[in-house]
Short mmCIF file of C-alpha atoms in Angstrom, two decimals:
data_model
loop_
_atom_site.label_atom_id
_atom_site.label_comp_id
_atom_site.label_asym_id
_atom_site.label_seq_id
_atom_site.Cartn_x
_atom_site.Cartn_y
_atom_site.Cartn_z
CA MET T 237 14.23 3.11 0.00
CA ALA T 238 10.56 4.47 -0.51
CA ASP T 239 9.93 8.16 -0.40
CA ARG T 240 7.15 7.53 1.82
CA THR T 241 6.14 5.01 4.41
CA LEU T 242 2.08 4.51 5.44
CA ASP T 243 2.38 2.36 8.73
CA ALA T 244 -1.57 1.19 9.04
CA SER T 245 -0.39 -1.51 11.61
CA GLY T 246 -3.59 -2.34 13.71
CA LEU T 247 -5.85 -1.10 11.24
CA ARG T 248 -8.51 -3.29 10.16
CA CYS T 249 -10.21 -3.75 6.71
CA PRO T 250 -10.94 -1.45 5.10
CA MET T 251 -8.70 1.05 6.85
CA PRO T 252 -5.38 -0.05 5.47
CA LEU T 253 -6.65 0.20 1.63
CA LEU T 254 -8.53 3.49 2.04
CA LYS T 255 -5.41 5.09 3.52
CA THR T 256 -3.43 3.60 0.97
CA LYS T 257 -5.43 5.27 -1.86
CA LEU T 258 -5.25 8.84 0.02
CA GLU T 259 -1.65 8.97 0.49
CA LEU T 260 -1.09 7.74 -3.07
CA ASN T 261 -3.37 10.62 -4.29
CA SER T 262 -1.28 13.01 -2.65
CA MET T 263 1.82 11.71 -4.36
CA SER T 264 3.85 12.75 -7.74
CA PRO T 265 4.14 10.14 -10.32
CA GLY T 266 7.26 7.77 -9.71
CA GLN T 267 7.24 8.09 -6.26
CA GLU T 268 7.26 5.08 -4.37
CA LEU T 269 5.09 4.18 -1.25
CA GLU T 270 5.54 1.56 1.57
CA VAL T 271 2.88 0.44 3.24
CA ILE T 272 2.83 -1.70 6.65
CA ALA T 273 -0.18 -3.38 7.37
CA THR T 274 -1.34 -6.10 9.93
CA ASP T 275 -4.64 -6.83 8.37
CA ALA T 276 -4.52 -10.31 6.68
CA GLY T 277 -7.43 -8.85 4.08
CA SER T 278 -4.68 -6.15 3.08
CA ALA T 279 -2.54 -8.93 1.39
CA ARG T 280 -5.73 -9.40 -1.02
CA ASP T 281 -7.32 -5.60 -1.24
CA ILE T 282 -4.02 -3.89 -2.09
CA PRO T 283 -2.86 -5.61 -4.95
CA ALA T 284 -6.52 -6.13 -6.36
CA PHE T 285 -6.78 -2.63 -6.06
CA LEU T 286 -3.32 -1.78 -7.55
CA GLU T 287 -4.32 -4.16 -10.43
CA LEU T 288 -7.41 -1.67 -11.65
CA SER T 289 -5.40 1.67 -11.19
CA THR T 290 -2.30 3.43 -12.69
CA HIS T 291 0.03 2.21 -9.81
CA GLN T 292 2.42 -0.38 -9.69
CA LEU T 293 3.08 -2.75 -6.90
CA VAL T 294 6.95 -3.29 -7.10
CA ARG T 295 7.29 -5.70 -4.11
CA THR T 296 5.45 -7.32 -1.20
CA SER T 297 6.31 -9.47 1.77
CA GLU T 298 4.93 -11.11 4.82
CA GLN T 299 6.34 -11.84 7.75
CA GLY T 300 4.97 -12.88 11.39
CA GLY T 301 1.83 -11.47 10.07
CA CYS T 302 2.98 -7.99 9.12
CA PHE T 303 2.36 -7.04 5.67
CA THR T 304 4.61 -4.70 3.71
CA PHE T 305 4.13 -3.28 0.23
CA VAL T 306 5.93 -1.12 -2.10
CA ILE T 307 3.82 0.79 -4.42
CA LYS T 308 5.32 2.96 -7.17
CA CYS T 309 2.85 6.02 -7.99
CA GLY T 310 1.06 5.80 -11.14
CA GLY T 311 0.32 8.89 -13.32
#
């Protein structure tokens, strides 16, 4: 179970990514954030951002156009 959930459903690129960054900045290392997004660009943008950050993608899934990401906040 994630420590926080960010519902970015209905938001268009780049808002899901920007809101994810802001939420992660307010979290402590080791906490987990669940992000829910409906913008298909999120499936590319969020993992690409995480590759360049200290945060870790724990898991991702897609069901019916709804993308879910669980991210472990890095240090």
